[in-house]
PDB file of C-alpha atoms in Angstrom:
ATOM      1  CA  UNK A  24      -6.789  18.460 -13.586  1.00 60.00           C
ATOM      2  CA  UNK A  25      -9.548  17.293 -15.877  1.00 74.00           C
ATOM      3  CA  UNK A  26      -8.893  14.449 -18.247  1.00 80.00           C
ATOM      4  CA  UNK A  27      -6.409  12.676 -16.040  1.00 86.00           C
ATOM      5  CA  UNK A  28      -6.826   8.931 -15.352  1.00 89.00           C
ATOM      6  CA  UNK A  29      -7.297   8.432 -11.555  1.00 93.00           C
ATOM      7  CA  UNK A  30      -6.535   5.070 -10.060  1.00 95.00           C
ATOM      8  CA  UNK A  31      -6.930   3.471  -6.711  1.00 97.00           C
ATOM      9  CA  UNK A  32      -4.797   0.423  -5.936  1.00 97.00           C
ATOM     10  CA  UNK A  33      -4.660  -1.891  -2.908  1.00 97.00           C
ATOM     11  CA  UNK A  34      -1.663  -4.124  -2.398  1.00 96.00           C
ATOM     12  CA  UNK A  35       1.541  -4.734  -0.577  1.00 96.00           C
ATOM     13  CA  UNK A  36       4.762  -2.758  -0.831  1.00 97.00           C
ATOM     14  CA  UNK A  37       7.581  -4.826  -2.556  1.00 97.00           C
ATOM     15  CA  UNK A  38      10.276  -2.870  -0.742  1.00 97.00           C
ATOM     16  CA  UNK A  39      10.895   0.144   1.490  1.00 97.00           C
ATOM     17  CA  UNK A  40      10.210   3.558  -0.294  1.00 97.00           C
ATOM     18  CA  UNK A  41      13.434   4.970  -1.753  1.00 97.00           C
ATOM     19  CA  UNK A  42      13.709   8.698  -1.209  1.00 96.00           C
ATOM     20  CA  UNK A  43      15.839  11.116  -3.287  1.00 96.00           C
ATOM     21  CA  UNK A  44      15.946  14.774  -4.009  1.00 95.00           C
ATOM     22  CA  UNK A  45      15.620  16.268  -7.439  1.00 93.00           C
ATOM     23  CA  UNK A  46      17.949  18.969  -8.831  1.00 94.00           C
ATOM     24  CA  UNK A  47      15.329  21.504  -7.842  1.00 94.00           C
ATOM     25  CA  UNK A  48      15.313  20.359  -4.239  1.00 94.00           C
ATOM     26  CA  UNK A  49      11.992  18.535  -4.195  1.00 95.00           C
ATOM     27  CA  UNK A  50      12.013  15.204  -2.296  1.00 96.00           C
ATOM     28  CA  UNK A  51      10.413  12.193  -4.122  1.00 97.00           C
ATOM     29  CA  UNK A  52       9.804   8.705  -2.800  1.00 97.00           C
ATOM     30  CA  UNK A  53       9.695   5.845  -5.206  1.00 97.00           C
ATOM     31  CA  UNK A  54       8.178   2.383  -4.473  1.00 98.00           C
ATOM     32  CA  UNK A  55       6.226  -0.490  -6.028  1.00 97.00           C
ATOM     33  CA  UNK A  56       2.881  -1.798  -4.926  1.00 98.00           C
ATOM     34  CA  UNK A  57       2.053  -5.424  -5.874  1.00 97.00           C
ATOM     35  CA  UNK A  58      -1.664  -6.114  -6.125  1.00 96.00           C
ATOM     36  CA  UNK A  59      -2.578  -9.796  -6.389  1.00 94.00           C
ATOM     37  CA  UNK A  60      -6.202 -10.853  -6.967  1.00 93.00           C
ATOM     38  CA  UNK A  61      -7.474 -13.813  -4.964  1.00 91.00           C
ATOM     39  CA  UNK A  62     -10.072 -16.029  -6.499  1.00 92.00           C
ATOM     40  CA  UNK A  63     -11.956 -18.955  -4.873  1.00 93.00           C
ATOM     41  CA  UNK A  64     -11.780 -22.154  -6.951  1.00 92.00           C
ATOM     42  CA  UNK A  65     -15.029 -24.016  -6.327  1.00 94.00           C
ATOM     43  CA  UNK A  66     -13.677 -27.153  -7.844  1.00 94.00           C
ATOM     44  CA  UNK A  67     -10.664 -27.437  -5.468  1.00 94.00           C
ATOM     45  CA  UNK A  68     -12.346 -25.565  -2.610  1.00 94.00           C
ATOM     46  CA  UNK A  69      -9.187 -23.388  -2.238  1.00 95.00           C
ATOM     47  CA  UNK A  70      -8.257 -19.751  -2.706  1.00 94.00           C
ATOM     48  CA  UNK A  71      -5.770 -19.181  -5.511  1.00 94.00           C
ATOM     49  CA  UNK A  72      -3.580 -16.179  -6.462  1.00 93.00           C
ATOM     50  CA  UNK A  73      -4.171 -14.562  -9.773  1.00 94.00           C
ATOM     51  CA  UNK A  74      -1.522 -12.748 -11.790  1.00 95.00           C
ATOM     52  CA  UNK A  75       0.066  -9.892  -9.853  1.00 95.00           C
ATOM     53  CA  UNK A  76       0.081  -6.368 -11.022  1.00 96.00           C
ATOM     54  CA  UNK A  77       3.235  -4.438 -10.056  1.00 97.00           C
ATOM     55  CA  UNK A  78       2.580  -0.684 -10.103  1.00 97.00           C
ATOM     56  CA  UNK A  79       5.523   1.647  -9.854  1.00 97.00           C
ATOM     57  CA  UNK A  80       4.578   4.716  -7.755  1.00 97.00           C
ATOM     58  CA  UNK A  81       6.096   8.105  -6.854  1.00 96.00           C
ATOM     59  CA  UNK A  82       5.109  10.508  -4.071  1.00 97.00           C
ATOM     60  CA  UNK A  83       6.434  14.118  -3.936  1.00 96.00           C
ATOM     61  CA  UNK A  84       7.407  16.641  -1.327  1.00 95.00           C
ATOM     62  CA  UNK A  85       5.801  16.221   2.205  1.00 95.00           C
ATOM     63  CA  UNK A  86       4.009  13.120   1.065  1.00 96.00           C
ATOM     64  CA  UNK A  87       7.385  11.620   0.072  1.00 97.00           C
ATOM     65  CA  UNK A  88       8.811  12.303   3.578  1.00 95.00           C
ATOM     66  CA  UNK A  89       5.728  10.811   5.149  1.00 95.00           C
ATOM     67  CA  UNK A  90       5.947   7.666   3.005  1.00 96.00           C
ATOM     68  CA  UNK A  91       9.702   7.213   3.847  1.00 95.00           C
ATOM     69  CA  UNK A  92       9.086   7.547   7.527  1.00 93.00           C
ATOM     70  CA  UNK A  93       5.953   5.401   7.726  1.00 93.00           C
ATOM     71  CA  UNK A  94       5.820   2.752   4.981  1.00 95.00           C
ATOM     72  CA  UNK A  95       7.815  -0.464   5.005  1.00 95.00           C
ATOM     73  CA  UNK A  96       8.283  -3.509   2.831  1.00 97.00           C
ATOM     74  CA  UNK A  97       5.280  -5.867   3.020  1.00 95.00           C
ATOM     75  CA  UNK A  98       2.895  -3.325   4.393  1.00 96.00           C
ATOM     76  CA  UNK A  99      -0.575  -3.390   2.843  1.00 96.00           C
ATOM     77  CA  UNK A 100      -1.578   0.018   1.470  1.00 97.00           C
ATOM     78  CA  UNK A 101      -4.286   1.821  -0.311  1.00 97.00           C
ATOM     79  CA  UNK A 102      -2.920   4.422  -2.807  1.00 98.00           C
ATOM     80  CA  UNK A 103      -4.784   6.840  -5.042  1.00 98.00           C
ATOM     81  CA  UNK A 104      -3.274   8.942  -7.668  1.00 97.00           C
ATOM     82  CA  UNK A 105      -2.908   9.958 -11.351  1.00 97.00           C
ATOM     83  CA  UNK A 106      -1.837   7.237 -13.759  1.00 95.00           C
ATOM     84  CA  UNK A 107       0.618   8.341 -16.409  1.00 93.00           C
ATOM     85  CA  UNK A 108       2.618   6.801 -19.240  1.00 92.00           C
ATOM     86  CA  UNK A 109       6.091   7.946 -20.304  1.00 89.00           C
ATOM     87  CA  UNK A 110       8.484   6.730 -22.964  1.00 93.00           C
ATOM     88  CA  UNK A 111      12.228   6.765 -22.928  1.00 91.00           C
ATOM     89  CA  UNK A 112      15.174   5.327 -24.740  1.00 93.00           C
ATOM     90  CA  UNK A 113      17.053   2.693 -22.750  1.00 93.00           C
ATOM     91  CA  UNK A 114      20.894   2.503 -22.674  1.00 94.00           C
ATOM     92  CA  UNK A 115      20.744  -0.317 -25.255  1.00 95.00           C
ATOM     93  CA  UNK A 116      18.885   2.016 -27.729  1.00 95.00           C
ATOM     94  CA  UNK A 117      15.456   0.376 -27.453  1.00 95.00           C
ATOM     95  CA  UNK A 118      12.388   2.441 -26.900  1.00 95.00           C
ATOM     96  CA  UNK A 119      10.547   1.692 -23.739  1.00 94.00           C
ATOM     97  CA  UNK A 120       7.164   2.730 -22.239  1.00 94.00           C
ATOM     98  CA  UNK A 121       6.287   2.631 -18.553  1.00 92.00           C
ATOM     99  CA  UNK A 122       3.096   3.164 -16.556  1.00 94.00           C
ATOM    100  CA  UNK A 123       3.494   4.996 -13.281  1.00 95.00           C
ATOM    101  CA  UNK A 124       1.196   6.227 -10.557  1.00 97.00           C
ATOM    102  CA  UNK A 125       1.858   9.694  -9.098  1.00 96.00           C
ATOM    103  CA  UNK A 126       0.440   9.226  -5.589  1.00 97.00           C
ATOM    104  CA  UNK A 127      -1.887  11.882  -4.231  1.00 97.00           C
ATOM    105  CA  UNK A 128      -3.165   9.954  -1.144  1.00 97.00           C
ATOM    106  CA  UNK A 129      -1.784   6.803   0.515  1.00 96.00           C
ATOM    107  CA  UNK A 130      -2.347   5.026   3.802  1.00 94.00           C
ATOM    108  CA  UNK A 131      -2.243   1.617   5.440  1.00 93.00           C
ATOM    109  CA  UNK A 132      -5.002  -0.882   4.830  1.00 94.00           C
ATOM    110  CA  UNK A 133      -6.851  -1.723   8.018  1.00 93.00           C
ATOM    111  CA  UNK A 134      -8.359  -4.942   6.717  1.00 91.00           C
ATOM    112  CA  UNK A 135      -5.761  -7.163   8.334  1.00 88.00           C
ATOM    113  CA  UNK A 136      -3.973  -4.690  10.691  1.00 89.00           C
ATOM    114  CA  UNK A 137      -4.504  -1.711  12.904  1.00 90.00           C
ATOM    115  CA  UNK A 138      -2.727   1.691  12.797  1.00 88.00           C
ATOM    116  CA  UNK A 139      -2.263   4.732  14.966  1.00 86.00           C
ATOM    117  CA  UNK A 140      -2.239   8.182  13.363  1.00 83.00           C
ATOM    118  CA  UNK A 141       0.001  10.999  14.469  1.00 83.00           C
ATOM    119  CA  UNK A 142      -0.791  14.428  13.193  1.00 81.00           C
ATOM    120  CA  UNK A 143       2.180  16.303  11.762  1.00 74.00           C
ATOM    121  CA  UNK A 144       2.417  20.037  12.619  1.00 67.00           C
ATOM    122  CA  UNK A 145       2.166  22.770   9.953  1.00 57.00           C
ATOM    123  CA  UNK A 146       1.049  22.448   6.385  1.00 52.00           C
ATOM    124  CA  UNK A 147      -2.105  23.960   4.868  1.00 50.00           C
ATOM    125  CA  UNK A 148      -4.158  20.759   5.131  1.00 49.00           C
ATOM    126  CA  UNK A 149      -3.236  19.658   8.643  1.00 47.00           C
ATOM    127  CA  UNK A 150      -1.775  16.477   7.147  1.00 46.00           C
ATOM    128  CA  UNK A 151      -1.640  13.227   9.018  1.00 44.00           C
ATOM    129  CA  UNK A 152       1.113  10.685   9.021  1.00 43.00           C
ATOM    130  CA  UNK A 153       0.687   7.212  10.312  1.00 44.00           C
ATOM    131  CA  UNK A 154       2.781   5.539  12.971  1.00 43.00           C
ATOM    132  CA  UNK A 155       1.440   2.046  12.562  1.00 42.00           C
ATOM    133  CA  UNK A 156       1.351  -0.953  14.838  1.00 43.00           C
ATOM    134  CA  UNK A 157       3.166  -2.921  12.124  1.00 45.00           C
ATOM    135  CA  UNK A 158       6.138  -0.567  11.809  1.00 44.00           C
ATOM    136  CA  UNK A 159       6.118   2.616  13.804  1.00 42.00           C
ATOM    137  CA  UNK A 160       9.354   4.193  12.809  1.00 42.00           C
ATOM    138  CA  UNK A 161      11.617   5.907  15.392  1.00 43.00           C
ATOM    139  CA  UNK A 162      10.964   9.541  15.853  1.00 44.00           C
ATOM    140  CA  UNK A 163       7.297   9.256  14.908  1.00 43.00           C
ATOM    141  CA  UNK A 164       5.500   8.696  18.231  1.00 44.00           C
ATOM    142  CA  UNK A 165       2.080   7.047  18.151  1.00 44.00           C
ATOM    143  CA  UNK A 166      -0.946   9.147  19.014  1.00 44.00           C
ATOM    144  CA  UNK A 167      -2.108   9.016  22.645  1.00 42.00           C
ATOM    145  CA  UNK A 168      -5.074   6.593  22.825  1.00 43.00           C
ATOM    146  CA  UNK A 169      -8.418   7.644  24.056  1.00 43.00           C
ATOM    147  CA  UNK A 170      -8.753   6.713  27.732  1.00 44.00           C
ATOM    148  CA  UNK A 171     -11.873   4.575  26.948  1.00 43.00           C
ATOM    149  CA  UNK A 172     -10.336   2.923  23.889  1.00 44.00           C
ATOM    150  CA  UNK A 173      -9.941  -0.856  23.779  1.00 43.00           C
ATOM    151  CA  UNK A 174      -6.440  -2.282  23.998  1.00 45.00           C
ATOM    152  CA  UNK A 175      -4.707  -2.291  20.625  1.00 44.00           C
ATOM    153  CA  UNK A 176      -2.983  -5.703  21.145  1.00 44.00           C
ATOM    154  CA  UNK A 177      -4.549  -8.340  18.881  1.00 45.00           C
ATOM    155  CA  UNK A 178      -5.823 -11.468  20.549  1.00 46.00           C
ATOM    156  CA  UNK A 179      -3.365 -14.427  20.960  1.00 49.00           C
ATOM    157  CA  UNK A 180      -5.209 -16.294  18.183  1.00 48.00           C
ATOM    158  CA  UNK A 181      -4.470 -13.497  15.696  1.00 45.00           C
ATOM    159  CA  UNK A 182      -1.395 -14.147  13.512  1.00 43.00           C
ATOM    160  CA  UNK A 183      -0.246 -10.584  14.256  1.00 40.00           C
ATOM    161  CA  UNK A 184      -0.123 -11.150  18.054  1.00 43.00           C
ATOM    162  CA  UNK A 185       3.379 -12.506  18.001  1.00 42.00           C
ATOM    163  CA  UNK A 186       4.973 -10.000  15.611  1.00 43.00           C
ATOM    164  CA  UNK A 187       3.557 -11.468  12.356  1.00 42.00           C
ATOM    165  CA  UNK A 188       2.074  -9.139   9.805  1.00 41.00           C
ATOM    166  CA  UNK A 189      -0.984 -11.244   9.202  1.00 39.00           C
ATOM    167  CA  UNK A 190      -0.462 -10.926   5.484  1.00 39.00           C
ATOM    168  CA  UNK A 191       0.683 -14.443   4.647  1.00 37.00           C
ATOM    169  CA  UNK A 192      -1.514 -16.074   2.077  1.00 37.00           C
ATOM    170  CA  UNK A 193      -2.172 -18.956   4.552  1.00 37.00           C
ATOM    171  CA  UNK A 194      -3.662 -16.726   7.194  1.00 36.00           C
ATOM    172  CA  UNK A 195      -6.749 -15.479   5.269  1.00 37.00           C
ATOM    173  CA  UNK A 196      -9.605 -17.893   5.194  1.00 38.00           C
ATOM    174  CA  UNK A 197     -13.163 -16.579   4.531  1.00 40.00           C
ATOM    175  CA  UNK A 198     -16.004 -17.261   6.893  1.00 41.00           C
ATOM    176  CA  UNK A 199     -18.056 -18.823   4.083  1.00 43.00           C
ATOM    177  CA  UNK A 200     -16.218 -19.266   0.789  1.00 42.00           C
ATOM    178  CA  UNK A 201     -19.556 -20.040  -0.988  1.00 45.00           C
ATOM    179  CA  UNK A 202     -20.740 -16.563  -0.155  1.00 42.00           C
ATOM    180  CA  UNK A 203     -17.891 -14.851  -1.971  1.00 43.00           C
ATOM    181  CA  UNK A 204     -18.846 -13.155  -5.299  1.00 43.00           C
ATOM    182  CA  UNK A 205     -17.966 -14.957  -8.419  1.00 45.00           C
ATOM    183  CA  UNK A 206     -16.186 -12.883 -11.130  1.00 38.00           C
TER     184      UNK A 206
END
């Protein structure tokens, strides 16, 4: 697939994936990822949100089913896929153009959370689907931990310890803001 524009985006889901089936019987999951840059303002000594990018995404076939079973609103994800542009005529007669990401790979970000991976049977690639600690859906049991593995419960000081996602903008403070790169 030479010549296609590949894109990797990191952000939070704005809603649960919506799954539907096309006329040909192929399942497709649609969702939006919001990616908001954070910049350190040296004058105010505070982190500030930049303008958010809302990327509409679609995942097809087995990946669509895995997304619908695993991903939930607010979850931080890393998605990679092919960027495309399409034009259409709206009901009011105006011509519109939208940018969409056809997702090839997606998974939870482990920067502020942990996840457990459960291998799905079948498939040519031995696909994996995540049952995560921040939203393990029913019917998708977590993988059995290694006997020597450390407990997966976050420490009490961690904002995720009492059911929080750890994704609130107040919960992230860098160790040394002055060491952050300036863009």
